[in-house]
Short mmCIF file of C-alpha atoms in Angstrom, two decimals:
data_model
loop_
_atom_site.label_atom_id
_atom_site.label_comp_id
_atom_site.label_asym_id
_atom_site.label_seq_id
_atom_site.Cartn_x
_atom_site.Cartn_y
_atom_site.Cartn_z
CA MET A 163 -193.25 134.66 67.26
CA ASP A 164 -195.70 137.57 68.36
CA HIS A 165 -198.58 135.60 69.84
CA VAL A 166 -197.64 135.28 73.50
CA GLU A 167 -199.08 137.93 75.76
CA GLN A 168 -196.33 140.62 75.18
CA PRO A 169 -195.81 143.32 77.60
CA GLU A 170 -195.26 146.56 76.04
CA ARG A 171 -191.63 147.05 74.70
CA GLU A 172 -190.10 150.34 75.24
CA HIS A 173 -186.70 151.76 74.41
CA ALA A 174 -186.98 155.44 74.74
CA ALA A 175 -185.24 157.34 77.49
CA GLY A 176 -187.46 158.60 80.32
CA ASP A 177 -190.33 156.05 79.63
CA GLY A 178 -190.26 154.45 83.05
CA ARG A 179 -188.22 151.40 81.87
CA GLY A 180 -185.53 152.27 84.23
CA ARG A 181 -187.81 152.11 87.19
CA ALA A 182 -189.25 148.71 86.06
CA ASP A 183 -185.93 147.39 85.67
CA ASP A 184 -184.95 148.63 89.24
CA GLU A 185 -188.14 146.96 90.56
CA THR A 186 -187.23 143.59 88.84
CA ARG A 187 -183.79 143.75 90.35
CA ASP A 188 -185.17 144.50 93.65
CA LEU A 189 -187.62 141.55 93.60
CA ARG A 190 -184.83 139.17 92.18
CA SER A 191 -182.06 140.06 94.67
CA GLY A 192 -180.73 137.44 96.89
CA ALA A 193 -181.67 139.30 100.27
CA ALA A 194 -185.30 139.95 98.98
CA ALA A 195 -185.85 136.36 97.70
CA ALA A 196 -184.59 134.92 101.13
CA ALA A 197 -186.78 137.34 103.24
CA ARG A 198 -189.99 136.22 101.05
CA ARG A 199 -188.86 132.55 101.71
CA ASP A 200 -188.64 132.98 105.35
CA LEU A 201 -192.16 134.55 105.44
CA ALA A 202 -193.60 131.82 103.22
CA VAL A 203 -192.11 129.03 105.37
CA ARG A 204 -193.50 130.39 108.44
CA ALA A 205 -196.88 130.94 106.78
CA ALA A 206 -196.80 127.36 105.51
CA VAL A 207 -196.49 126.02 109.06
CA GLU A 208 -199.13 128.37 110.45
CA GLN A 209 -201.60 127.65 107.55
CA GLY A 210 -201.08 123.90 107.58
CA VAL A 211 -199.53 123.69 104.07
CA VAL A 212 -196.83 121.79 105.76
CA SER A 213 -198.17 119.71 108.79
CA PRO A 214 -198.07 116.34 110.44
CA ALA A 215 -200.62 115.22 107.81
CA ALA A 216 -198.82 116.76 104.88
CA PRO A 217 -195.16 116.68 106.04
CA VAL A 218 -193.46 117.80 102.64
CA ALA A 219 -194.40 120.39 100.10
CA GLY A 220 -192.99 122.48 97.32
CA LEU A 221 -193.12 126.38 97.48
CA LEU A 222 -192.94 128.58 94.45
CA ASP A 223 -192.22 132.28 94.72
CA ILE A 224 -194.58 133.92 92.33
CA ALA A 225 -192.96 137.39 92.45
CA GLY A 226 -189.60 135.78 91.80
CA ILE A 227 -190.80 133.84 88.73
CA ARG A 228 -192.47 136.93 87.20
CA ALA A 229 -189.35 139.11 87.76
CA SER A 230 -187.10 136.35 86.20
CA ALA A 231 -189.55 136.18 83.19
CA ALA A 232 -189.19 140.06 82.96
CA ALA A 233 -185.58 140.12 83.34
CA LEU A 234 -185.10 137.43 80.57
CA ARG A 235 -187.31 139.40 78.06
CA SER A 236 -185.45 142.57 79.00
CA ALA A 237 -182.02 140.92 78.62
CA PHE A 238 -182.64 140.31 74.83
CA GLU A 239 -184.56 143.51 74.28
CA ALA A 240 -181.44 145.28 75.32
CA VAL A 241 -179.31 143.84 72.70
CA THR A 242 -181.51 143.61 69.74
CA PRO A 243 -183.23 146.35 67.45
CA ARG A 244 -186.65 147.09 68.05
CA GLY A 245 -188.90 144.72 66.07
CA THR A 246 -186.73 141.70 66.22
CA PRO A 247 -188.80 138.62 66.71
CA VAL A 248 -187.66 136.92 69.76
CA LEU A 249 -189.68 133.82 71.42
CA HIS A 250 -188.52 132.76 74.75
CA ALA A 251 -189.87 129.18 75.12
CA PHE A 252 -189.65 127.75 78.45
CA ALA A 253 -188.40 124.24 78.80
CA VAL A 254 -191.72 122.48 80.19
CA LYS A 255 -189.51 119.54 81.32
CA ALA A 256 -188.07 121.89 84.21
CA THR A 257 -191.34 122.52 85.84
CA PRO A 258 -194.32 120.53 84.17
CA LEU A 259 -197.15 122.32 86.01
CA VAL A 260 -200.02 123.82 84.02
CA PRO A 261 -200.44 126.81 86.38
CA VAL A 262 -196.80 127.65 86.21
CA LEU A 263 -197.09 127.39 82.38
CA ARG A 264 -199.99 129.72 82.45
CA LEU A 265 -198.10 132.22 84.89
CA LEU A 266 -195.16 132.31 82.31
CA ARG A 267 -197.70 132.67 79.37
CA ALA A 268 -198.90 135.82 80.97
CA ALA A 269 -195.42 137.03 81.45
CA GLY A 270 -194.91 136.74 77.65
CA ILE A 271 -193.25 133.25 77.72
CA GLY A 272 -193.92 130.39 75.29
CA ALA A 273 -193.15 126.67 75.64
CA GLU A 274 -190.44 124.25 74.43
CA VAL A 275 -191.83 120.70 74.52
CA ALA A 276 -190.20 117.34 74.11
CA SER A 277 -192.90 114.76 74.35
CA PRO A 278 -196.67 114.38 73.81
CA GLY A 279 -197.14 114.93 77.44
CA GLU A 280 -195.48 118.04 77.68
CA LEU A 281 -197.29 119.37 74.49
CA ALA A 282 -200.60 118.38 76.29
CA LEU A 283 -199.45 120.52 79.28
CA ALA A 284 -198.68 123.58 77.09
CA ARG A 285 -201.93 123.28 75.24
CA ALA A 286 -203.82 123.02 78.51
CA ALA A 287 -201.99 126.25 79.57
CA GLY A 288 -203.40 128.08 76.71
CA ILE A 289 -200.00 128.49 75.01
CA ALA A 290 -200.36 129.13 71.26
CA PRO A 291 -198.88 126.73 68.60
CA ALA A 292 -196.96 129.61 67.20
CA ASP A 293 -195.35 130.20 70.73
CA THR A 294 -194.52 126.54 71.08
CA VAL A 295 -191.34 124.41 69.88
CA LEU A 296 -191.03 120.75 69.67
CA ASP A 297 -187.57 119.11 70.38
CA SER A 298 -187.00 115.51 71.06
CA PRO A 299 -184.57 112.87 69.58
CA ALA A 300 -187.27 110.27 69.34
CA LYS A 301 -190.40 111.96 67.81
CA THR A 302 -192.95 109.53 66.61
CA PRO A 303 -194.84 109.79 63.28
CA ALA A 304 -198.03 110.69 65.39
CA GLU A 305 -196.08 113.48 67.29
CA LEU A 306 -194.91 114.98 63.96
CA ARG A 307 -198.20 114.85 62.38
CA GLN A 308 -199.91 116.55 65.34
CA ALA A 309 -197.21 119.36 65.50
CA LEU A 310 -197.34 119.85 61.80
CA ALA A 311 -201.14 120.01 61.82
CA LEU A 312 -201.18 122.71 64.52
CA GLY A 313 -198.42 124.84 63.09
CA ILE A 314 -195.89 124.28 65.92
CA ALA A 315 -192.27 124.80 65.20
CA VAL A 316 -190.37 121.47 64.71
CA ASN A 317 -186.66 120.93 64.96
CA ALA A 318 -185.60 117.64 63.31
CA ASP A 319 -182.87 115.93 65.24
CA SER A 320 -181.47 113.50 62.60
CA PRO A 321 -181.24 112.83 58.94
CA GLN A 322 -183.76 110.04 59.44
CA GLU A 323 -186.30 112.44 61.27
CA LEU A 324 -185.74 115.06 58.40
CA ALA A 325 -186.58 112.44 55.90
CA ARG A 326 -189.86 111.60 57.90
CA VAL A 327 -190.64 115.29 57.73
CA ASP A 328 -190.04 115.32 54.16
CA ALA A 329 -192.68 112.70 53.62
CA LEU A 330 -195.11 114.13 55.90
CA ILE A 331 -195.16 117.66 54.36
CA GLN A 332 -195.63 116.24 50.95
CA SER A 333 -198.85 114.55 51.99
CA ALA A 334 -200.10 117.38 54.16
CA PRO A 335 -198.79 120.88 53.73
CA THR A 336 -198.02 122.72 57.00
CA SER A 337 -197.43 126.21 58.42
CA SER A 338 -194.98 124.91 60.95
CA PRO A 339 -191.62 126.68 60.96
CA LEU A 340 -189.06 123.84 60.52
CA GLY A 341 -185.49 123.45 61.38
CA LEU A 342 -182.57 121.06 62.08
CA ARG A 343 -180.77 120.49 65.23
CA VAL A 344 -177.01 120.58 65.15
CA ASN A 345 -174.27 119.63 67.57
CA SER A 346 -171.36 121.98 67.37
CA GLN A 347 -169.34 119.15 69.42
CA ILE A 348 -167.70 122.03 71.32
CA GLY A 349 -167.19 119.78 74.55
CA GLY A 350 -168.87 118.94 77.89
CA GLY A 351 -169.21 120.79 81.08
CA SER A 352 -168.40 119.57 84.67
CA ILE A 353 -171.64 117.20 84.68
CA GLY A 354 -171.11 114.60 81.95
CA PRO A 355 -174.64 113.08 81.78
CA LEU A 356 -176.17 116.71 81.15
CA SER A 357 -173.67 117.75 78.52
CA THR A 358 -175.26 118.02 75.11
CA ALA A 359 -172.44 119.22 72.81
CA THR A 360 -169.93 116.49 73.28
CA ALA A 361 -168.45 114.53 70.28
CA THR A 362 -170.81 111.67 70.95
CA SER A 363 -173.93 113.29 72.15
CA LYS A 364 -177.16 111.65 71.18
CA PHE A 365 -178.66 115.03 70.30
CA GLY A 366 -178.59 116.71 66.85
CA VAL A 367 -176.45 116.32 63.85
CA PRO A 368 -172.78 116.15 64.74
CA LEU A 369 -171.01 119.01 62.68
CA ARG A 370 -167.50 117.82 62.96
CA ASP A 371 -167.96 114.37 61.80
CA GLU A 372 -166.68 113.81 58.35
CA GLY A 373 -168.89 115.04 55.66
CA VAL A 374 -171.75 116.07 57.90
CA ARG A 375 -171.39 119.76 57.53
CA GLU A 376 -171.65 119.66 53.82
CA TRP A 377 -174.60 117.25 54.17
CA VAL A 378 -176.18 119.97 56.23
CA VAL A 379 -175.77 122.67 53.80
CA GLN A 380 -176.97 120.41 51.04
CA ALA A 381 -180.12 119.55 53.19
CA TYR A 382 -180.99 123.42 53.22
CA LEU A 383 -180.25 123.88 49.48
CA ASP A 384 -182.72 121.03 48.79
CA ARG A 385 -185.34 122.23 51.08
CA PRO A 386 -186.38 125.93 50.78
CA TRP A 387 -188.85 125.42 53.54
CA LEU A 388 -186.08 124.68 56.00
CA THR A 389 -185.83 128.03 57.69
CA ARG A 390 -184.49 127.49 61.13
CA LEU A 391 -181.25 126.19 62.74
CA HIS A 392 -181.16 124.89 66.31
CA ALA A 393 -178.43 124.07 68.80
CA HIS A 394 -178.56 123.62 72.52
CA SER A 395 -174.93 123.55 73.80
CA GLY A 396 -175.88 124.74 77.49
CA SER A 397 -176.37 122.83 80.60
CA GLN A 398 -175.70 123.05 84.29
CA GLY A 399 -171.98 122.80 84.79
CA MET A 400 -171.23 124.51 81.38
CA PRO A 401 -169.01 127.54 81.33
CA LEU A 402 -170.69 130.79 79.86
CA GLU A 403 -167.97 131.07 77.38
CA MET A 404 -168.47 127.59 76.00
CA MET A 405 -172.09 128.30 75.69
CA VAL A 406 -171.26 131.42 73.67
CA ARG A 407 -168.83 129.30 71.47
CA GLY A 408 -171.62 126.86 70.66
CA VAL A 409 -174.07 129.80 69.55
CA ALA A 410 -171.24 131.24 67.50
CA ALA A 411 -170.74 128.04 65.64
CA THR A 412 -174.48 127.81 64.95
CA TYR A 413 -174.61 131.47 63.72
CA GLU A 414 -171.49 130.80 61.46
CA LEU A 415 -173.36 127.76 60.04
CA ALA A 416 -176.42 129.81 59.22
CA GLU A 417 -174.46 132.52 57.36
CA GLU A 418 -172.71 129.71 55.33
CA ILE A 419 -176.13 128.21 54.28
CA ASN A 420 -177.47 131.57 53.47
CA ALA A 421 -174.39 132.50 51.53
CA ARG A 422 -174.62 129.02 49.55
CA VAL A 423 -178.32 129.55 48.94
CA GLY A 424 -177.88 133.18 47.92
CA ARG A 425 -180.70 134.49 50.10
CA ARG A 426 -181.72 134.53 53.72
CA GLN A 427 -183.26 131.18 53.98
CA VAL A 428 -182.41 130.46 57.51
CA ASP A 429 -184.35 133.41 59.16
CA THR A 430 -184.34 132.26 62.76
CA ILE A 431 -181.81 130.68 64.95
CA ASP A 432 -182.85 128.73 68.18
CA ILE A 433 -180.01 129.01 70.58
CA GLY A 434 -181.57 126.59 73.36
CA GLY A 435 -181.25 127.20 76.89
CA GLY A 436 -179.03 125.71 79.44
CA LEU A 437 -177.93 128.78 81.49
CA ALA A 438 -176.12 127.28 84.68
CA VAL A 439 -177.64 128.20 88.02
CA ASN A 440 -175.82 129.16 91.22
CA PHE A 441 -176.70 126.54 93.83
CA GLY A 442 -174.30 128.07 96.44
CA SER A 443 -176.03 131.16 97.52
CA ASP A 444 -179.21 133.29 96.96
CA GLU A 445 -177.67 135.33 94.37
CA GLU A 446 -178.62 134.86 90.63
CA THR A 447 -175.58 134.52 88.77
CA PRO A 448 -174.84 134.30 85.87
CA THR A 449 -177.71 136.25 84.61
CA HIS A 450 -179.56 136.22 81.32
CA ALA A 451 -178.39 139.88 80.89
CA GLN A 452 -174.80 138.79 81.22
CA TYR A 453 -175.28 136.03 78.83
CA ALA A 454 -177.09 138.29 76.28
CA ARG A 455 -174.28 140.92 76.60
CA ARG A 456 -171.64 138.21 75.92
CA LEU A 457 -173.34 137.02 72.89
CA LYS A 458 -173.61 140.59 71.56
CA ALA A 459 -169.97 141.03 72.03
CA ARG A 460 -168.90 137.60 70.41
CA VAL A 461 -171.65 137.00 67.87
CA PRO A 462 -172.87 140.61 66.95
CA GLY A 463 -174.49 139.28 63.62
CA LEU A 464 -176.88 137.11 65.50
CA LEU A 465 -178.48 140.07 67.35
CA ASP A 466 -178.30 142.76 64.62
CA GLY A 467 -182.00 142.14 63.68
CA ARG A 468 -181.33 139.91 60.62
CA TYR A 469 -182.36 136.72 62.36
CA GLY A 470 -185.32 136.04 64.59
CA LEU A 471 -184.39 134.29 67.90
CA VAL A 472 -185.78 131.46 69.97
CA THR A 473 -184.49 130.55 73.50
CA GLU A 474 -185.54 127.46 75.50
CA PHE A 475 -184.36 128.31 79.14
CA GLY A 476 -185.76 126.31 82.02
CA ARG A 477 -183.71 125.87 85.10
CA SER A 478 -182.36 129.50 85.01
CA LEU A 479 -185.92 130.87 85.12
CA LEU A 480 -187.42 128.72 87.81
CA ALA A 481 -184.68 127.17 90.16
CA LYS A 482 -184.04 129.92 92.54
CA HIS A 483 -187.90 130.40 93.13
CA GLY A 484 -188.69 127.02 94.55
CA THR A 485 -188.22 125.54 97.99
CA LEU A 486 -188.88 121.96 99.26
CA LEU A 487 -190.17 122.24 102.78
CA ALA A 488 -190.35 119.13 105.05
CA ARG A 489 -190.90 118.20 108.77
CA VAL A 490 -188.26 116.52 110.91
CA GLU A 491 -189.88 113.32 112.03
CA TYR A 492 -187.09 111.89 114.32
CA THR A 493 -183.69 112.63 115.16
CA LYS A 494 -181.03 110.15 116.17
CA GLU A 495 -177.26 109.61 116.39
CA ALA A 496 -175.04 107.11 114.75
CA GLY A 497 -171.29 106.76 114.92
CA GLY A 498 -171.27 110.22 116.73
CA ARG A 499 -173.01 111.90 113.89
CA PRO A 500 -176.55 113.46 114.38
CA ILE A 501 -179.24 112.43 111.73
CA ALA A 502 -182.51 114.23 111.14
CA VAL A 503 -184.87 111.85 109.47
CA THR A 504 -187.24 114.08 107.34
CA HIS A 505 -189.88 113.45 104.51
CA ALA A 506 -187.82 114.75 101.61
CA GLY A 507 -185.46 112.51 100.12
CA VAL A 508 -184.91 110.53 96.96
CA GLN A 509 -188.66 110.85 95.82
CA VAL A 510 -188.14 114.66 95.36
CA ALA A 511 -184.52 115.25 95.01
CA THR A 512 -183.37 112.10 92.93
CA ARG A 513 -180.33 113.67 91.36
CA THR A 514 -179.31 115.07 94.61
CA VAL A 515 -179.35 111.70 96.33
CA TYR A 516 -177.85 109.66 93.61
CA ALA A 517 -175.23 112.45 92.38
CA PRO A 518 -174.58 114.68 95.52
CA ALA A 519 -171.27 115.90 94.10
CA SER A 520 -173.01 117.28 91.07
CA TRP A 521 -176.35 118.32 92.48
CA PRO A 522 -175.59 119.74 96.04
CA LEU A 523 -178.43 121.43 97.64
CA ARG A 524 -178.55 124.32 100.21
CA ILE A 525 -180.29 123.23 103.50
CA ALA A 526 -182.00 125.95 105.77
CA ALA A 527 -183.12 125.00 109.10
CA TYR A 528 -186.49 126.17 110.62
CA ASP A 529 -188.12 125.54 113.97
CA GLY A 530 -191.40 124.03 114.69
CA GLU A 531 -193.28 127.27 114.13
CA GLY A 532 -191.44 127.78 110.91
CA ARG A 533 -188.91 130.49 112.13
CA PRO A 534 -185.26 130.31 111.27
CA LYS A 535 -183.29 128.33 113.63
CA ARG A 536 -180.34 130.04 115.42
CA GLY A 537 -177.44 128.81 117.41
CA THR A 538 -174.07 126.99 116.99
CA THR A 539 -174.07 124.70 114.20
CA VAL A 540 -173.15 121.02 114.20
CA GLY A 541 -172.59 118.61 111.32
CA GLN A 542 -175.82 116.56 110.58
CA ASP A 543 -177.06 114.24 108.15
CA ILE A 544 -180.41 115.24 106.43
CA ALA A 545 -182.02 112.01 105.83
CA GLY A 546 -185.23 111.14 103.73
CA PRO A 547 -187.80 108.66 104.27
CA ALA A 548 -186.79 105.91 101.57
CA CYS A 549 -185.57 102.47 102.69
CA PHE A 550 -181.89 102.62 101.49
CA ALA A 551 -178.83 104.11 103.42
CA GLY A 552 -177.87 106.63 100.71
CA ASP A 553 -181.22 108.55 100.89
CA LEU A 554 -179.59 111.80 102.14
CA LEU A 555 -180.29 115.32 101.07
CA ALA A 556 -177.00 116.42 102.81
CA GLU A 557 -174.18 114.73 104.69
CA ASN A 558 -172.66 116.02 107.69
CA ARG A 559 -174.11 119.52 106.96
CA PRO A 560 -173.37 122.34 109.49
CA LEU A 561 -176.68 123.43 110.85
CA PRO A 562 -178.27 124.39 114.12
CA PRO A 563 -179.25 121.17 116.01
CA LEU A 564 -182.56 119.99 114.69
CA ALA A 565 -185.26 118.34 116.85
CA PRO A 566 -188.48 116.42 115.81
CA GLY A 567 -191.19 118.87 114.68
CA ASP A 568 -188.44 121.19 113.26
CA HIS A 569 -188.47 121.88 109.40
CA VAL A 570 -185.85 121.69 106.81
CA ALA A 571 -185.89 123.54 103.53
CA ALA A 572 -184.12 122.42 100.23
CA LEU A 573 -183.36 125.58 98.35
CA ASP A 574 -183.17 126.40 94.78
CA THR A 575 -185.48 123.52 93.84
CA GLY A 576 -188.08 125.28 91.73
CA ALA A 577 -186.80 123.39 88.44
CA TYR A 578 -186.65 119.64 87.95
CA TYR A 579 -187.19 118.90 91.58
CA PHE A 580 -191.12 119.24 91.14
CA ALA A 581 -190.80 117.41 87.87
CA GLN A 582 -188.76 114.23 88.85
CA HIS A 583 -190.82 112.27 91.30
CA TYR A 584 -189.42 109.05 92.05
CA SER A 585 -191.91 106.49 93.38
CA TYR A 586 -189.67 104.39 95.34
CA ASN A 587 -191.49 102.95 98.43
CA SER A 588 -194.70 104.23 96.89
CA LEU A 589 -194.06 107.52 98.56
CA THR A 590 -196.66 110.08 97.72
CA ARG A 591 -195.90 112.98 95.29
CA PRO A 592 -196.07 116.28 97.54
CA GLY A 593 -198.35 119.16 96.59
CA VAL A 594 -196.82 122.20 95.12
CA HIS A 595 -198.03 125.79 96.25
CA GLY A 596 -197.43 129.06 94.83
CA PHE A 597 -197.11 132.00 97.28
CA THR A 598 -197.05 135.88 97.30
CA ALA A 599 -195.77 137.88 100.22
CA TYR A 600 -196.73 141.60 100.49
CA ASP A 601 -196.47 143.72 103.47
CA GLY A 602 -195.81 140.57 105.66
CA GLU A 603 -199.03 138.86 104.50
CA VAL A 604 -198.65 135.48 102.69
CA ARG A 605 -201.14 133.96 100.58
CA PHE A 606 -201.00 130.56 98.87
CA ALA A 607 -202.49 128.87 95.94
CA THR A 608 -202.22 125.20 95.02
CA ALA A 609 -200.38 124.54 91.73
CA ARG A 610 -200.53 120.73 92.25
CA GLU A 611 -202.58 118.80 94.86
CA PRO A 612 -200.64 116.28 97.06
CA GLN A 613 -201.09 112.90 95.59
CA THR A 614 -203.38 110.48 97.44
CA LEU A 615 -203.03 106.95 98.58
CA ASP A 616 -206.05 106.03 96.29
CA ALA A 617 -204.06 107.34 93.41
CA ILE A 618 -201.15 105.41 94.25
CA VAL A 619 -203.18 102.15 94.40
CA ALA A 620 -204.94 102.95 91.16
CA GLU A 621 -201.52 103.64 89.48
CA ALA A 622 -200.27 100.35 90.63
CA GLY A 623 -203.22 98.51 88.91
CA GLY A 624 -205.31 98.29 92.03
CA GLY A 625 -208.54 99.20 90.68
CA PRO A 626 -211.55 97.06 91.51
CA GLU A 627 -212.08 95.47 88.14
CA ARG A 628 -208.25 94.91 87.61
CA ASP A 629 -207.62 91.21 88.37
CA ALA A 630 -206.21 90.38 84.92
CA LEU A 631 -203.30 88.38 86.04
CA ARG A 632 -205.15 85.85 88.03
CA ARG A 633 -207.27 85.11 85.04
CA LEU A 634 -204.29 84.23 82.75
#
């Protein structure tokens, strides 16, 4: 777990660490992030990143991303002895963009992948196999063979998958660290479909089911090469204390296995990710540091240096650093309520549109030049372009009155909102642009080009030689 580009780790007093931490906190503060966002929105309008021809785009705050990566690393360095192997593996599903993965790699972050596509993205970003973890409840033989050949860490999700791994390593020895994912069954959070530690979750081996815990211990007794234990109890809507309980249960199982074996066979515990994000304001809370300190207080043995650690954070690293910016095309009124029709809707905010109570987004209003709108607020619907009535980013949201040519920004959208494009109405996938803002100057770099109409046609089987159905 030492292959990512690791910034120098310092512990001595007076070594400049305090100043670096202060700078990270300054960059991540809500006020600083909001100020950079306002600068970026205005620059995006002025520079044509968002325009009548490109009416919606994603913006990523590069300084904020770097600061969050540094803060994550510092959070666990503060609670572990020097030399403790810790791999922070970014959950690629959250923002599957190669330039973002490269940025995180340079900041000392690896990759957690859950599909052949995500692994391909991680490899394209130059993330080393030793800094990559493969999780998924449905790994194919081909996926497993590739991971084992490359030396990527693999967490088996079920007894059947573990049996498949047994057969594969007998035919082709591997350097991959191998583990088993367990489900502590501690319960769910406030968003049921995202809760991974319920009694009936599809993920992992259910520890509280009859006979399963003993089966897990015996699985390790029978396999000296099984050296990792994995659990992922967190998710949006999961209280911090429940996450800690899930990690504690995993640690206690590792201790039991090692006691039964009579040696430290389990040498690494993968605690997953799932730290919730505050979608109600610009402040980052809870923080990775708060989580790490809670773990230190509740599960001190996990962090005393005897175990290596792996984390798999996604949303908590990227969400606060992304903005979806869209032009207002038209405004109208129905039933006495103003409606702003924009170009950001279900195609970029699928969860928010279909489950608004679970995934509400803050909306900021900007004028035609990209400046924050002022004035008395009035309840307005912020509608998207898709052809169904429920395509709303926000309903009856108090905002300064919007007009055609103004802009709306959906905040905290750096994770998942750039990953879950929904191609209803064949709406194009927007471009995503990273930005830096120093001394009032904003610079952009494209992380993903906007999708073209030709690409939509090609994906829909519209190439010049594709007339197969008529030949049947």
